[in-house]
Amino acid sequence: MEECVESGITDILMVIGQGKRALEEHFYSSREVEKRLEENGQFPLLEKVRRISEMANIHFVWQKELNGLGDAVSHGRTFVGADPFALLLGDTILRESDTSQPILQQMMEIHEAKNASVVALEEVDREKVSRYGIAGGTKVSDNILALNQLVEKPSPEEAPSNLAVAARYIFQPGIFDYLSETPRGKNNEIQLTDAMAAMMKDHEMFGFCFTGKRYDIGNKLDFIKTNIELGLTHGDISKELTDYLRTLAGKL
Ligand code: G1P
């Protein structure tokens, strides 16, 4: 959500499903909670609660069945209408390197310059290509590729490269037409990557090899690592967390 806001996007739709209600509650501030915090003089906390619910216009849509990422994205069709849009997968956090503008904003600029869909790419170890959508293409500048291949979770032998789709996309609205014609693919799910591969045959599509870091929070180990790394950047807890890590390291 913060990545969107920092890039100037404030109309946001979240596709949620069973067990994800907590997300909705997190973003809607409760008047009751606010009132209690105010009465108790807990102003820093009150400020935090308000900031979360006021940072964007956040909407939710319910995905009833787990039919894959492609199906989840289709649920945004009415919300998006005829405009280009950004897609951010929630199990990844991207942080640009210190000096640059937000990665999503850089992608928006490429989209505008090329008038075509753009996807973020990250180099991964060859043995990990089967966890991702993998792209192939030709370099058009230092960090931009004109894509000609996209394969969802290929084996290392089938993979066109080691450039993985890194959970951030800027799409032309035409992607919805391709999604509606995409049959079930890998894992019997409707794969966004398959719809993109079909779209790429008719329209240019670009890959952006960003500079920065991708935090994967979709598996336990990386979720823990991410909490620690980002925790260290949070002023209010960084000192205590550092002390704790030092003590822990001493015990290992
Ligand atoms: C999805 C996409 C895949 C992409 C990945 C990035 O896979 O299908 O192409 O590389 O996100 O995180 P999932 O993580 O849902 O298996």
Coordinates of C-alpha atoms and ligand atoms in Angstrom, one line a residue:
M1 CA 0.0 0.0 0.0
E2 CA 2.8 2.4 0.9
E3 CA 4.6 1.6 -2.4
C4 CA 1.5 2.6 -4.3
V5 CA 1.0 5.8 -2.3
E6 CA 4.7 6.8 -2.6
S7 CA 4.3 6.4 -6.4
G8 CA 1.2 8.6 -6.5
I9 CA -1.4 5.9 -6.8
T10 CA -4.3 6.4 -4.3
D11 CA -7.2 4.4 -5.8
I12 CA -6.4 0.9 -4.7
L13 CA -8.4 -2.3 -5.0
M14 CA -7.4 -5.3 -2.9
V15 CA -8.4 -8.8 -4.1
I16 CA -9.0 -10.9 -1.0
G17 CA -10.3 -14.3 -0.2
Q18 CA -11.2 -16.5 2.7
G19 CA -9.1 -15.9 5.8
K20 CA -7.9 -12.5 4.6
R21 CA -10.5 -10.3 6.3
A22 CA -7.9 -9.0 8.7
L23 CA -6.4 -7.0 5.8
E24 CA -9.7 -5.2 5.4
E25 CA -9.9 -4.4 9.1
H26 CA -6.4 -3.2 9.2
F27 CA -7.1 -0.5 6.6
Y28 CA -10.5 0.6 8.0
S29 CA -10.0 2.7 11.0
S30 CA -12.6 2.0 13.7
R31 CA -14.1 5.2 15.2
E32 CA -14.3 3.3 18.5
V33 CA -10.6 2.5 18.6
E34 CA -9.8 6.1 17.7
K35 CA -12.1 7.5 20.4
R36 CA -10.5 5.3 23.0
L37 CA -7.0 6.2 22.0
E38 CA -7.9 9.9 22.1
E39 CA -9.5 9.6 25.5
N40 CA -6.4 7.8 26.8
G41 CA -4.1 10.4 25.3
Q42 CA -2.3 7.8 23.2
F43 CA -1.7 10.4 20.4
P44 CA 1.2 8.8 18.6
L45 CA -0.8 5.6 18.2
L46 CA -3.9 7.5 17.2
E47 CA -1.8 9.2 14.5
K48 CA -0.6 5.8 13.2
V49 CA -4.2 4.4 13.1
R50 CA -5.5 7.4 11.2
R51 CA -2.6 7.5 8.8
I52 CA -3.2 3.9 7.7
S53 CA -6.9 4.5 6.9
E54 CA -6.4 7.9 5.3
M55 CA -3.5 7.1 3.1
A56 CA -5.5 6.0 0.1
N57 CA -9.0 5.1 -1.2
I58 CA -9.0 1.4 -0.6
H59 CA -11.6 -1.0 -1.9
F60 CA -11.9 -4.7 -1.6
V61 CA -13.2 -7.4 -3.8
W62 CA -13.8 -11.0 -2.8
Q63 CA -12.3 -13.9 -4.9
K64 CA -14.6 -16.8 -4.0
E65 CA -12.5 -19.6 -5.4
L66 CA -8.8 -20.1 -5.6
N67 CA -8.5 -20.2 -9.4
G68 CA -5.0 -18.6 -9.7
L69 CA -3.4 -15.2 -10.0
G70 CA -5.0 -14.6 -13.5
D71 CA -8.4 -15.1 -12.0
A72 CA -7.6 -12.8 -9.1
V73 CA -6.5 -10.1 -11.5
S74 CA -9.7 -10.5 -13.5
H75 CA -11.7 -9.4 -10.4
G76 CA -10.2 -5.9 -10.9
R77 CA -11.7 -5.4 -14.4
T78 CA -14.7 -3.3 -13.4
F79 CA -12.6 -1.2 -10.9
V80 CA -9.9 -0.5 -13.5
G81 CA -12.1 0.3 -16.5
A82 CA -10.3 1.5 -19.6
D83 CA -7.2 2.9 -17.8
P84 CA -3.7 1.4 -17.5
F85 CA -3.1 0.1 -14.0
A86 CA -0.4 -1.2 -11.6
L87 CA -0.6 -4.7 -10.2
L88 CA 1.3 -5.4 -6.9
L89 CA 1.4 -8.9 -5.5
G90 CA 1.1 -8.7 -1.8
D91 CA 3.6 -11.3 -0.9
T92 CA 6.5 -9.2 -2.1
I93 CA 7.9 -5.9 -0.9
L94 CA 10.2 -3.9 -3.2
R95 CA 12.6 -1.3 -1.9
E96 CA 14.5 0.9 -4.4
S97 CA 18.2 1.6 -3.7
D98 CA 18.6 4.7 -1.6
T99 CA 19.2 7.2 -4.3
S100 CA 16.4 6.4 -6.7
Q101 CA 12.6 7.0 -6.9
P102 CA 10.2 4.2 -6.1
I103 CA 10.5 1.2 -8.4
L104 CA 6.8 1.4 -9.2
Q105 CA 7.1 5.0 -10.2
Q106 CA 10.1 4.1 -12.5
M107 CA 7.9 1.5 -14.1
M108 CA 5.1 4.0 -14.6
E109 CA 7.6 6.3 -16.5
I110 CA 8.7 3.5 -18.7
H111 CA 5.0 2.6 -19.4
E112 CA 4.3 6.2 -20.3
A113 CA 7.4 6.5 -22.6
K114 CA 6.7 3.2 -24.4
N115 CA 2.9 3.1 -24.2
A116 CA 3.1 -0.6 -23.4
S117 CA 2.9 -2.9 -20.4
V118 CA 5.9 -3.3 -18.1
V119 CA 6.9 -6.0 -15.7
A120 CA 9.6 -5.9 -13.0
L121 CA 12.4 -8.4 -13.4
E122 CA 14.9 -9.8 -11.0
E123 CA 17.9 -12.1 -11.6
V124 CA 17.5 -15.3 -9.6
D125 CA 19.7 -18.4 -9.2
R126 CA 19.1 -20.9 -12.0
E127 CA 18.0 -23.6 -9.6
K128 CA 15.2 -21.2 -8.4
V129 CA 13.6 -20.4 -11.8
S130 CA 10.9 -23.0 -11.2
R131 CA 9.4 -20.8 -8.5
Y132 CA 8.7 -17.8 -10.8
G133 CA 7.5 -16.6 -14.1
I134 CA 10.6 -16.3 -16.3
A135 CA 11.1 -13.8 -19.1
G136 CA 13.1 -13.8 -22.2
G137 CA 13.8 -10.9 -24.5
T138 CA 16.3 -8.5 -26.1
K139 CA 17.9 -5.6 -24.4
V140 CA 16.8 -2.1 -25.6
S141 CA 18.7 -0.2 -22.9
D142 CA 20.8 -0.8 -19.8
N143 CA 18.0 -2.1 -17.7
I144 CA 15.0 -2.5 -20.1
L145 CA 14.2 -5.6 -22.2
A146 CA 11.8 -6.0 -25.0
L147 CA 10.1 -9.2 -24.0
N148 CA 9.5 -12.1 -26.4
Q149 CA 9.0 -15.0 -24.0
L150 CA 7.3 -15.6 -20.7
V151 CA 7.0 -19.0 -19.1
E152 CA 5.4 -19.8 -15.7
K153 CA 7.5 -21.8 -13.3
P154 CA 9.7 -23.6 -15.9
S155 CA 12.4 -26.2 -15.1
P156 CA 15.9 -24.8 -15.3
E157 CA 16.3 -26.5 -18.7
E158 CA 13.1 -24.9 -20.2
A159 CA 13.8 -21.4 -18.7
P160 CA 14.5 -18.7 -21.3
S161 CA 16.7 -16.9 -18.8
N162 CA 17.2 -16.4 -15.1
L163 CA 15.1 -13.2 -15.1
A164 CA 12.1 -13.7 -12.8
V165 CA 8.9 -11.7 -12.8
A166 CA 9.2 -9.8 -9.5
A167 CA 5.5 -9.2 -8.5
R168 CA 5.1 -5.7 -9.9
Y169 CA 3.4 -5.0 -13.2
I170 CA 2.0 -2.0 -15.1
F171 CA -0.6 -3.2 -17.6
Q172 CA -2.5 -1.8 -20.5
P173 CA -6.2 -2.5 -19.8
G174 CA -6.2 -4.9 -22.8
I175 CA -4.8 -7.6 -20.5
F176 CA -8.3 -8.3 -19.3
D177 CA -9.4 -9.5 -22.8
Y178 CA -6.4 -11.9 -22.8
L179 CA -7.2 -13.1 -19.3
S180 CA -10.8 -13.9 -20.2
E181 CA -9.5 -16.2 -23.0
T182 CA -6.7 -17.9 -21.0
P183 CA -7.3 -21.6 -20.3
R184 CA -6.2 -23.2 -17.1
G185 CA -2.4 -23.7 -17.1
K186 CA 0.2 -24.7 -14.5
N187 CA -1.3 -26.2 -11.4
N188 CA -4.7 -26.2 -13.1
E189 CA -5.0 -22.4 -12.4
I190 CA -5.6 -19.4 -14.7
Q191 CA -2.1 -18.0 -15.0
L192 CA -1.4 -14.3 -15.5
T193 CA 1.8 -15.2 -17.2
D194 CA -0.1 -17.2 -19.9
A195 CA -2.3 -14.2 -20.5
M196 CA 0.8 -12.0 -20.8
A197 CA 2.5 -14.4 -23.2
A198 CA -0.6 -14.2 -25.4
M199 CA -0.8 -10.4 -25.2
M200 CA 2.9 -10.2 -26.0
K201 CA 2.2 -11.7 -29.5
D202 CA 0.0 -8.7 -30.4
H203 CA 1.5 -5.9 -28.3
E204 CA 5.0 -4.8 -27.2
M205 CA 5.8 -5.6 -23.6
F206 CA 8.9 -4.6 -21.6
G207 CA 10.8 -6.0 -18.7
F208 CA 12.5 -3.6 -16.2
C209 CA 15.6 -4.9 -14.4
F210 CA 15.3 -2.7 -11.3
T211 CA 18.0 -1.8 -8.8
G212 CA 16.9 -2.4 -5.3
K213 CA 15.8 -5.3 -3.1
R214 CA 12.9 -7.7 -3.2
Y215 CA 11.7 -9.0 0.1
D216 CA 9.7 -12.2 -0.4
I217 CA 7.2 -12.6 2.4
G218 CA 5.5 -15.6 0.9
N219 CA 7.6 -18.2 2.8
K220 CA 8.4 -18.5 6.5
L221 CA 12.2 -18.0 6.5
D222 CA 12.1 -14.9 4.2
F223 CA 9.1 -13.5 6.1
I224 CA 11.1 -13.6 9.4
K225 CA 14.2 -12.1 7.7
T226 CA 12.1 -9.3 6.2
N227 CA 10.5 -8.4 9.5
I228 CA 14.0 -8.2 11.0
E229 CA 15.6 -6.2 8.2
L230 CA 12.7 -3.7 7.9
G231 CA 12.3 -3.6 11.7
L232 CA 15.9 -2.3 11.8
T233 CA 14.8 0.7 9.7
H234 CA 11.9 1.6 12.0
G235 CA 13.1 4.3 14.3
D236 CA 10.9 3.4 17.2
I237 CA 12.1 -0.2 17.5
S238 CA 15.5 -0.3 15.7
K239 CA 17.6 0.2 18.8
E240 CA 15.9 -2.5 20.9
L241 CA 15.9 -4.8 18.0
T242 CA 19.6 -4.3 17.4
D243 CA 20.4 -5.0 21.1
Y244 CA 18.3 -8.1 20.9
L245 CA 20.0 -9.4 17.8
R246 CA 23.4 -8.8 19.4
T247 CA 22.5 -10.8 22.4
L248 CA 21.1 -13.5 20.3
A249 CA 24.2 -13.6 18.1
G250 CA 26.3 -14.0 21.2
K251 CA 24.3 -17.1 22.1
L252 CA 24.7 -18.8 18.8
Ligands
G1P1 C1 3.4 -15.4 -9.1 C2 3.4 -15.3 -10.6 C3 4.9 -15.5 -11.0 C4 5.8 -14.5 -10.4 C5 5.6 -14.5 -8.8 C6 6.4 -13.4 -8.2 O1 3.6 -16.7 -8.6 O2 2.6 -16.3 -11.1 O3 5.0 -15.4 -12.4 O4 7.1 -14.7 -10.7 O5 4.2 -14.4 -8.5 O6 6.3 -13.4 -6.8 P1 3.2 -17.2 -7.1 O7 4.1 -16.5 -6.2 O8 1.8 -16.7 -6.9 O9 3.4 -18.7 -7.2

